[in-house]
Coordinates of C-alpha atoms and ligand atoms in Angstrom, one line a residue:
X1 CA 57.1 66.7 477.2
X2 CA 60.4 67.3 475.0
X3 CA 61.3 66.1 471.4
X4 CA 64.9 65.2 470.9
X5 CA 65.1 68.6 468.7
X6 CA 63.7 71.1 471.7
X7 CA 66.0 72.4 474.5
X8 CA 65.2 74.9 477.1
X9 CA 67.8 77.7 478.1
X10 CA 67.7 80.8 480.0
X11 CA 63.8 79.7 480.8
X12 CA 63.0 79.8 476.7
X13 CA 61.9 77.0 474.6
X14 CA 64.3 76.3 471.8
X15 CA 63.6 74.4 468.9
X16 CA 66.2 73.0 466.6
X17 CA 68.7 75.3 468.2
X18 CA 67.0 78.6 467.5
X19 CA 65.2 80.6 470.4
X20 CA 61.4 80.4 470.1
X21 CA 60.9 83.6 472.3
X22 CA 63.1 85.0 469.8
X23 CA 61.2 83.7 466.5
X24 CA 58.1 85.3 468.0
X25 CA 59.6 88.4 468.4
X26 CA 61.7 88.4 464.8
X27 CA 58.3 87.3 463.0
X28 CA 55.3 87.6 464.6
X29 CA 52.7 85.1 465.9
X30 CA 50.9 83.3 465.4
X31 CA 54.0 81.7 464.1
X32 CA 54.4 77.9 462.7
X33 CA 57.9 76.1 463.6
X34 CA 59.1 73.5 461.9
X35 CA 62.3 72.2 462.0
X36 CA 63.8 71.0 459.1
X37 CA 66.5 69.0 460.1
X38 CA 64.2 66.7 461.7
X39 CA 61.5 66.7 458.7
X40 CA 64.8 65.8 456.8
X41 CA 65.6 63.0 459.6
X42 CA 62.6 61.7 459.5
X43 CA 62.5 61.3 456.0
X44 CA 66.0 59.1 455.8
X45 CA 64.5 57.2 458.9
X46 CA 61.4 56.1 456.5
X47 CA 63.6 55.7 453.2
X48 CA 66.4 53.3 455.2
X49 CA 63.4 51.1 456.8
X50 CA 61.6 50.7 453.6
X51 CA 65.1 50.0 451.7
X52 CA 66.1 47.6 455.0
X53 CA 62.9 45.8 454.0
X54 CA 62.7 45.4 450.0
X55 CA 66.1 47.3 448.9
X56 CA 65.4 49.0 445.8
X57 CA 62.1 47.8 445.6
X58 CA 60.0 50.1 447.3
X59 CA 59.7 53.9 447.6
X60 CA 58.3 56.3 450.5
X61 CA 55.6 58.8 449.7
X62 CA 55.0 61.6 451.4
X63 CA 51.5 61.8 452.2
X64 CA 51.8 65.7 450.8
X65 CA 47.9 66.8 452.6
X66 CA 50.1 66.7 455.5
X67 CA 52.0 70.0 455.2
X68 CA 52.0 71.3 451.5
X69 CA 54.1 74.4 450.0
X70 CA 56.8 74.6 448.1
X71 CA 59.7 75.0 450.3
X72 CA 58.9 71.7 451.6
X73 CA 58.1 69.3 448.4
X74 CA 62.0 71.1 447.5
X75 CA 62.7 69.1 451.1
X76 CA 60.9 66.2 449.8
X77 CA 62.3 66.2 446.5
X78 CA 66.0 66.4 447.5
X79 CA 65.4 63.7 450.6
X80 CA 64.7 61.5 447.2
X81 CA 61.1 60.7 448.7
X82 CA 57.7 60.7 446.0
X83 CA 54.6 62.6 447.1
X84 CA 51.0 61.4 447.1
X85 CA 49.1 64.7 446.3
X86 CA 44.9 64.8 446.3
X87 CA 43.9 67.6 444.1
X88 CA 45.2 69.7 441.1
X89 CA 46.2 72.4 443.8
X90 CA 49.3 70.0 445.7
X91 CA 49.7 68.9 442.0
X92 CA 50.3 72.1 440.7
X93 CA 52.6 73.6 443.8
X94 CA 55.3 70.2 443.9
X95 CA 55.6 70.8 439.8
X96 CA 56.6 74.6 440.4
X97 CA 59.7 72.8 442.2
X98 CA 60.5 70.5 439.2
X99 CA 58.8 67.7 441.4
X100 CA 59.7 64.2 439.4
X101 CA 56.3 63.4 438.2
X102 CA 57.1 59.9 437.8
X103 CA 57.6 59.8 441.4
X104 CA 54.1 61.9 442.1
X105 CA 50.9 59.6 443.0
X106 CA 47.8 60.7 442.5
X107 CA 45.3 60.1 444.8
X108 CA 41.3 61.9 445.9
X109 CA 37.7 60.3 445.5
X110 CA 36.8 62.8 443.2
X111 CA 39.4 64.1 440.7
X112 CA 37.8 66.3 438.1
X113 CA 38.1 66.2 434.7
X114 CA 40.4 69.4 434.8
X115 CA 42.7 67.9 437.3
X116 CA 43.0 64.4 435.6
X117 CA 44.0 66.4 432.5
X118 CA 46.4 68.6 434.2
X119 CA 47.8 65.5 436.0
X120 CA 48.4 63.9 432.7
X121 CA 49.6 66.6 430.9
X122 CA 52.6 66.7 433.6
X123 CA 52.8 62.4 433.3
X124 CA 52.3 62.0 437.2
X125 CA 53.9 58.5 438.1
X126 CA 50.3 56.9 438.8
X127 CA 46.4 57.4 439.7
X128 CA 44.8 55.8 442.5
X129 CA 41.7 55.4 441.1
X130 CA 38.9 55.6 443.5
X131 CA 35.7 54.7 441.5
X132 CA 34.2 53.4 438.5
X133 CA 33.3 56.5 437.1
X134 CA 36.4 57.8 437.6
X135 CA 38.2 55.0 435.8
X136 CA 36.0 55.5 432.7
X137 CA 37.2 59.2 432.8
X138 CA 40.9 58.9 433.0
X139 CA 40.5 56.1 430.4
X140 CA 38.9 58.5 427.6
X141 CA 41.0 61.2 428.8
X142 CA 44.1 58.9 428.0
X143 CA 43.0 57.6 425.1
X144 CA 42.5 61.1 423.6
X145 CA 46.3 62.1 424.5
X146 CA 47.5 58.9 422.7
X147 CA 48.4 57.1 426.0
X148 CA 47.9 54.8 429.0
X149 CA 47.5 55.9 432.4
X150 CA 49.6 53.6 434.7
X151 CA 46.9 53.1 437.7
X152 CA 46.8 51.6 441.5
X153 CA 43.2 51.0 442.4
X154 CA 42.0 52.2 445.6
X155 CA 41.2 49.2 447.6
X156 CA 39.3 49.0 451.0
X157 CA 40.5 46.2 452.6
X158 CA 38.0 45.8 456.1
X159 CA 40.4 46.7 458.2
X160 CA 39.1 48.2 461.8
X161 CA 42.5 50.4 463.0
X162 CA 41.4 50.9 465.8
X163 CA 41.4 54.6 465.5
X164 CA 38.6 57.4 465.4
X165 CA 35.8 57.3 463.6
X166 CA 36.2 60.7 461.2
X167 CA 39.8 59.1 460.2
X168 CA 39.2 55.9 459.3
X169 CA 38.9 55.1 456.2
X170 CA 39.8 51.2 455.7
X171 CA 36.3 49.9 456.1
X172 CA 33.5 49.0 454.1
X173 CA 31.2 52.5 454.9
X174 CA 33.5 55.0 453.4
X175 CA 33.5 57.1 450.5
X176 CA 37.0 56.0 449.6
X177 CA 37.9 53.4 447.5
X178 CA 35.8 50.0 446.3
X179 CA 35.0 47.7 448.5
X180 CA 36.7 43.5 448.8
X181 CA 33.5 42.1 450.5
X182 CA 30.8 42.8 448.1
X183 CA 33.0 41.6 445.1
X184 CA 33.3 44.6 443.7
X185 CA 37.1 45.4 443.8
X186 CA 37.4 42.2 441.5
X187 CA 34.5 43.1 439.3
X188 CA 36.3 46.9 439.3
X189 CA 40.0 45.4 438.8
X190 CA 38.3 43.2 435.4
X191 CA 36.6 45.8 433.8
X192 CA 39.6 48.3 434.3
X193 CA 42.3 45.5 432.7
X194 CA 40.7 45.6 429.6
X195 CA 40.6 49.4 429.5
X196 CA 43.0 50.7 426.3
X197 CA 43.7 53.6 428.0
X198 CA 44.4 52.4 431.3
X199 CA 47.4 50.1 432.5
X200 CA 46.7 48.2 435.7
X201 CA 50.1 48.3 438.1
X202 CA 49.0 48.7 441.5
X203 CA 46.5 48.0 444.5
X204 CA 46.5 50.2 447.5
X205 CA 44.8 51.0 450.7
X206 CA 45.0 53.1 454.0
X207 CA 43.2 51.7 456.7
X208 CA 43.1 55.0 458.6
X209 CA 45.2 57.4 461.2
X210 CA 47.2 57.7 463.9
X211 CA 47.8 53.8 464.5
X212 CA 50.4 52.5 467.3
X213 CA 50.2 49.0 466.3
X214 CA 51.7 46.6 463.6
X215 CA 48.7 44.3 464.0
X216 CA 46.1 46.5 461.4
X217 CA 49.1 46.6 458.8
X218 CA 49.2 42.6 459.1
X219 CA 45.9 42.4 458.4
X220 CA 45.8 45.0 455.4
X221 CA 48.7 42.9 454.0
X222 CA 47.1 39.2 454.4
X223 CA 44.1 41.0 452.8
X224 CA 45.6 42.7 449.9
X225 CA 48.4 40.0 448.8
X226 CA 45.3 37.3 449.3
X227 CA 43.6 39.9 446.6
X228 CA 46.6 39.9 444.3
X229 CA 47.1 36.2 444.4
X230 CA 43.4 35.9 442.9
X231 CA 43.5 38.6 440.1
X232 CA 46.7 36.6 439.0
X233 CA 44.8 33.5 438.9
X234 CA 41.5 34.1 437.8
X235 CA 42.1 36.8 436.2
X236 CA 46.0 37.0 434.8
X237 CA 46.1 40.1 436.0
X238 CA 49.7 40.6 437.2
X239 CA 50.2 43.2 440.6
X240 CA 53.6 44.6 440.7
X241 CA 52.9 47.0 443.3
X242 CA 51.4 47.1 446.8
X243 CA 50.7 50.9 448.2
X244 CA 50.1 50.3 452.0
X245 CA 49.1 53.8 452.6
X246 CA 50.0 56.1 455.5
X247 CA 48.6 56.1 459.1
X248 CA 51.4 56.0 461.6
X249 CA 51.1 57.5 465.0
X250 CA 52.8 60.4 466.3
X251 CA 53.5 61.8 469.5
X252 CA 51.1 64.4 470.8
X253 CA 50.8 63.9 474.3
X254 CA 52.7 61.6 477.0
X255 CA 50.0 58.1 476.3
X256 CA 51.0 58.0 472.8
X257 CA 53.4 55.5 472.0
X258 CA 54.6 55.7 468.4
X259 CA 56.9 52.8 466.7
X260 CA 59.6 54.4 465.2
X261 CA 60.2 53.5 461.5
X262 CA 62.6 50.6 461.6
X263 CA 60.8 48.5 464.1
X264 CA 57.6 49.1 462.5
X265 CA 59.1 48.5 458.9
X266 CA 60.6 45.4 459.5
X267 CA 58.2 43.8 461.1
X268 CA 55.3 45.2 458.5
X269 CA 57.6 44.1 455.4
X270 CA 58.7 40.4 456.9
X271 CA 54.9 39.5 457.4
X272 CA 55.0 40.4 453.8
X273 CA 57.3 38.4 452.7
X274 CA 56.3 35.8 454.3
X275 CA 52.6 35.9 453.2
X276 CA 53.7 36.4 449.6
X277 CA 55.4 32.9 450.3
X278 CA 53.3 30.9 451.2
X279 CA 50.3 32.5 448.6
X280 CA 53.0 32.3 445.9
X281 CA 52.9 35.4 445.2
X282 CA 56.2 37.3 443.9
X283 CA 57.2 40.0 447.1
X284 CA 55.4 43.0 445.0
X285 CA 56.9 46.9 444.9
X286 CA 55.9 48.2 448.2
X287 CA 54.6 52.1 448.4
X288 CA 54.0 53.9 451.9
X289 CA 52.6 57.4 452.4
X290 CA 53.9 58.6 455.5
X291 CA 52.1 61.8 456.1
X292 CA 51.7 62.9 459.5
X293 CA 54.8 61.3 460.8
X294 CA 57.4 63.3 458.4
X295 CA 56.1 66.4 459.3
X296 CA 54.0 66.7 462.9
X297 CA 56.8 66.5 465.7
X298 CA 58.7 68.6 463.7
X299 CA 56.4 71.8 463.9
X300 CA 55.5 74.0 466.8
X301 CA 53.2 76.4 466.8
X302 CA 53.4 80.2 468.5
X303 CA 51.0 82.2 469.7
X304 CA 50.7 85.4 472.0
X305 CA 48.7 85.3 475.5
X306 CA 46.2 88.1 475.1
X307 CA 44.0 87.7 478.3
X308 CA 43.7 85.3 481.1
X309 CA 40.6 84.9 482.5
X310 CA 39.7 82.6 485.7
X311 CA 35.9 81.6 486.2
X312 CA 36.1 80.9 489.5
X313 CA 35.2 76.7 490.2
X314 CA 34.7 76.6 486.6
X315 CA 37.6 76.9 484.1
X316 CA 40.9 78.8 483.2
X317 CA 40.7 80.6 479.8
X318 CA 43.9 81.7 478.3
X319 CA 43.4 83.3 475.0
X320 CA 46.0 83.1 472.0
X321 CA 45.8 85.2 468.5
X322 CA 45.3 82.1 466.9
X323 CA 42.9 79.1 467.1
X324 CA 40.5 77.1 464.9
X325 CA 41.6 79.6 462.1
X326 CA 45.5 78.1 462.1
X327 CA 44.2 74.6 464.0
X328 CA 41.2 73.0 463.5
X329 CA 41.9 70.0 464.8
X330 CA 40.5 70.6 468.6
X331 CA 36.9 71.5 466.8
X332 CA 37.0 68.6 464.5
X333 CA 38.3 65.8 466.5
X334 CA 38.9 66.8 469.7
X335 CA 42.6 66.0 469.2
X336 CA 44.7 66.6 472.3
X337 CA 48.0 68.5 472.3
X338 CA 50.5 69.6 474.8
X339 CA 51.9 73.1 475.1
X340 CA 54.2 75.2 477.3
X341 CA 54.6 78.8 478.4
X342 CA 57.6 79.5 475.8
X343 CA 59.5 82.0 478.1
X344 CA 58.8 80.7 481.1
X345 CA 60.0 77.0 480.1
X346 CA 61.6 76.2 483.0
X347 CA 58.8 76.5 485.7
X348 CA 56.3 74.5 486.8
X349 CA 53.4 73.9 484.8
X350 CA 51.1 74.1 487.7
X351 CA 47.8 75.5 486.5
X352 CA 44.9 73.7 484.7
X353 CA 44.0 75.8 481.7
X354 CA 41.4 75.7 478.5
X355 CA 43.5 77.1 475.8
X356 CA 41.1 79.0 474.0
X357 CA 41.2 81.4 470.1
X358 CA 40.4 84.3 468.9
X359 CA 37.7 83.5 466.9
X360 CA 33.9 84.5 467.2
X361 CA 33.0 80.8 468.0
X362 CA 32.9 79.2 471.5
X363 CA 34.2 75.9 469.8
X364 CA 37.0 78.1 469.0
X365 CA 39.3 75.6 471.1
X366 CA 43.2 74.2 471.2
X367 CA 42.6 71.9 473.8
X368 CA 40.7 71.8 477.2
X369 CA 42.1 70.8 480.6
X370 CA 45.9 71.6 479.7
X371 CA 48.5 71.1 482.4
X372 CA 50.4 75.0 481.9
X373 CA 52.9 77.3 483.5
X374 CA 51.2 80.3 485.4
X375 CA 51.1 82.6 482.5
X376 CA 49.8 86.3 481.6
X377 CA 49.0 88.5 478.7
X378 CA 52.3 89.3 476.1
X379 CA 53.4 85.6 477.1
X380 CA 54.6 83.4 474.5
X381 CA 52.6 79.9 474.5
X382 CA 53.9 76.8 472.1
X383 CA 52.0 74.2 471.1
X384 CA 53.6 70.8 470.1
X385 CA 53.3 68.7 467.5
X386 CA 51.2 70.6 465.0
X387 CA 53.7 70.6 462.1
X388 CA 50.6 68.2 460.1
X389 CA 46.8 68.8 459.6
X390 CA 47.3 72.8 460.8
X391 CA 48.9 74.6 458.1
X392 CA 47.4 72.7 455.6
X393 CA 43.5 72.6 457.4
X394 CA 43.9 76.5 458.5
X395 CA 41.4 78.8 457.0
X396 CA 40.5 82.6 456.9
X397 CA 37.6 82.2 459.0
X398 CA 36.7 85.9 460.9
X399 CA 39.2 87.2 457.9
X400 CA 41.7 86.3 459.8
X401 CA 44.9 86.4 457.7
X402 CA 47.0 82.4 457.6
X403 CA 49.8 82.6 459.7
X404 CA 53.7 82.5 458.2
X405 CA 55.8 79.2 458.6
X406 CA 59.5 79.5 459.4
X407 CA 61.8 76.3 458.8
X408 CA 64.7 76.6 461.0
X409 CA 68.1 74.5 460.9
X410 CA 71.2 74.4 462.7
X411 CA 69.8 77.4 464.7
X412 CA 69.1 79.8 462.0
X413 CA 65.4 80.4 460.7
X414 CA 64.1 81.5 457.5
X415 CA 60.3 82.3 456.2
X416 CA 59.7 79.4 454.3
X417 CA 55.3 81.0 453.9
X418 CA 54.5 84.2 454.3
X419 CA 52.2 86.1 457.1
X420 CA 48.8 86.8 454.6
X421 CA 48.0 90.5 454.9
X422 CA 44.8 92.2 454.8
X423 CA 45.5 92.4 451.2
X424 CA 46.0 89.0 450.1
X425 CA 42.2 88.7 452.3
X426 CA 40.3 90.7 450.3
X427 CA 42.1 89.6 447.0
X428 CA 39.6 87.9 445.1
X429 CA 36.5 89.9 446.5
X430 CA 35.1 91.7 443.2
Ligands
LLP1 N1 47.5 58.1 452.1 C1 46.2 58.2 452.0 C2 45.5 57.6 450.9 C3 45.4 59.0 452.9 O1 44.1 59.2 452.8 C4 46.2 59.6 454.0 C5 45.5 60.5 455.0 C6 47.5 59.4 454.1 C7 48.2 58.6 453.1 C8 48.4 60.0 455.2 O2 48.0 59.6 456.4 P1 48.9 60.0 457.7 O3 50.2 59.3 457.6 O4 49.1 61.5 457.7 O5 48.0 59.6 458.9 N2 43.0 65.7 458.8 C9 43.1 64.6 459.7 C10 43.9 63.5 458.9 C11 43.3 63.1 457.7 C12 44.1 62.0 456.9 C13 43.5 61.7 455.6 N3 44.2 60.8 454.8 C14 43.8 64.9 461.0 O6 44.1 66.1 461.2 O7 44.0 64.1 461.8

């Protein structure tokens, strides 16, 4: 399986022109890929549905959790996009690049007091408040500072997306967000209007990850505009601003079918406008917070075969310098990827293999049941698709030290995060 952006020549993967065999050799693996002309791509292809849809009114987010370091909020920022960022750490890196804070949204079910501070100390764009408590905080915390905390409340709307369990977060059992059916959204949404330190702008919900349908987004938007209608009218308060969250599939083996953008966009933001008309509603601001589907399809990830080993009538191991410690997502979820032998590209991928890590942990899995070339130790193995949820979710288990990320464009590559060292490990030990 190929992405527009990956070409194979000589019997070596390339990715946005520049040889992967190559970028292995130049820096090292394990090795994140990511190409930034598509990241950048994708980016327009979210800003020019959203503006086909609502013109000026509406703005694309990037769901920052996703892939977060500086080089790539710079991206963001230039692209014109705004970030959602969940902790005083994303907060902190996108304001060392100058990130507009009016365009920065601030989301997490638990913000402490520290990072609310911090947050308003920069004048981030808005909170998505998550809980009472947390409401009552950022209200004292504004009043203090002499202002008023512009705020979309975190809203779960019921919606089953049809995904995974451990992603979705739409529905009632959840830690995120307040809850329609029990009543106490609107009781929430009351008590927070009459807040001095608090102005009430927005609503907002995600109903969860990786969806391939329109049909959940309908439903989040009946629900949330039928919401709107009756703060307005029992309770004046006026909703300028609808935040339909992120979720939107990617690509990471041959079943999944994603909707690009546009199609998905226009038909999202017509069932909008047509359910603010017949509630009455004025069509609000829409916000999206693409996260997963700016950066994963952009990123490939490198490793180094170290050993081979065939139990025989049982399993394939191939062994990379990486695993769990770079990407987690196998031993979490169970997510499925798709990889190829990087200098062997061209041949057939006719083994079955488990693609296993380096860590102490038999867990320590990228996938199970791979279709693969034949391949042997000092082999160059991609993975696809892992430009979200790796970086971001990688860890020093074992000490092993974070991998480097190199954005390339037009051909050329440049180290966009450095390889950790032993040093940087044992930094903070006292
Ligand atoms: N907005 C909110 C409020 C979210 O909670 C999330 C993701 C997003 C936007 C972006 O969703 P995306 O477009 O990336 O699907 N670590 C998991 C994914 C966790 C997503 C959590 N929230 C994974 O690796 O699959």
């Amino acid at each position: 399986m190929l992405y527009p952006n990956q070409t194979i020549k000589d019997n070596c993967l390339y990715i946005g022109g520049a040889n992967t065999v190559e970028l292995a050799k130049e820096y090292g693996t394990p090795l994140y890929v990511m190409d930034e002309d598509m990241i950048r791509e994708t980016c327009r292809e979210f800003k020019r549905a959203i503006y086909d849809g609502v013109g000026e009114n509406g703005l694309v987010l990037y769901a920052s959790k996703a892939f977060s370091c500086r080089a790539m909020y710079r991206l963001v920022r230039e692209e014109g996009l705004g970030i959602d960022v969940v902790s005083g750490g994303e907060l902190y890196t996108a304001m060392k690049e100058n990130f507009p804070p009016e365009k920065i949204y601030f989301h997490g079910n638990n913000k402490t007091a520290d990072e609310i501070e911090l947050a308003l100390s920069y004048g981030v764009g808005r909170f998505a408040v998550d809980n009472k408590e947390e409401l009552f905080l950022l209200n004292e915390l504004s009043v203090k500072r002499g202002v008023r905390a512009k705020i979309s409340f975190r809203i779960k709307p019921g919606i089953d997306a049809h995904t995974f369990d451990a992603v979705m977060t739409g529905q009632i059992d959840s830690k995120f967000g307040v809850a329609l059916e029990n009543g106490e959204a609107f009781e929430i949404m009351k008590t927070a209007a009459a807040l001095p330190g608090i102005e009430v702008v927005g609503v907002h919900c995600h109903i969860g990850s990786q969806i391939f349908t329109t049909e959940p987004f309908f439903g989040a938007v009946d629900v949330m505009v039928d919401f709107i209608a009756r703060l307005r009218r029992e309770l004046s308060i006026d909703i300028r601003e609808l935040n339909l969250g992120g979720g939107y599939g990617i690509k990471y083996t041959e079943e999944d079918k994603p909707i690009a953008p546009a199609e998905m966009f226009s038909k999202v933001l017509s069932h909008l406008k047509e359910k603010c008309e017949k509630t009455g509603e004025p069509v609000p601001r829409v916000l999206i917070e693409p996260g997963r589907s700016i950066v994963a399809a952009a990123g490939v990830t490198l490793y180094t075969v170290g050993s081979v080993k065939t139990i025989k009538d049982v399993r394939t191991y191939v062994s990379v310098d990486g695993g769990m410690t770079d990407n987690p997502r196998y031993a979490l979820y169970e997510s499925r990827y798709t990889a190829t032998v990087a200098n062997r590209a061209s041949e057939p991928q006719s083994e079955t293999i488990t693609l296993a890590g380096r860590c102490c942990e038999s867990g320590d899995l990228i996938g199970k049941d791979m279709p693969l070339q034949k391949t042997k130790a000092g082999d160059i193995l991609a993975v696809f698709s892992t430009g979200a949820y790796n970086y971001s979710m990688a860890s020093n288990y074992n000490r092993v030290p974070r991998a480097a990320t190199v954005f390339v464009s037009g051909g050329k590559s440049r180290e966009v995060i450095r390889r950790e060292s032993y040093e940087d490990i044992i930094r903070n030990d006292l």
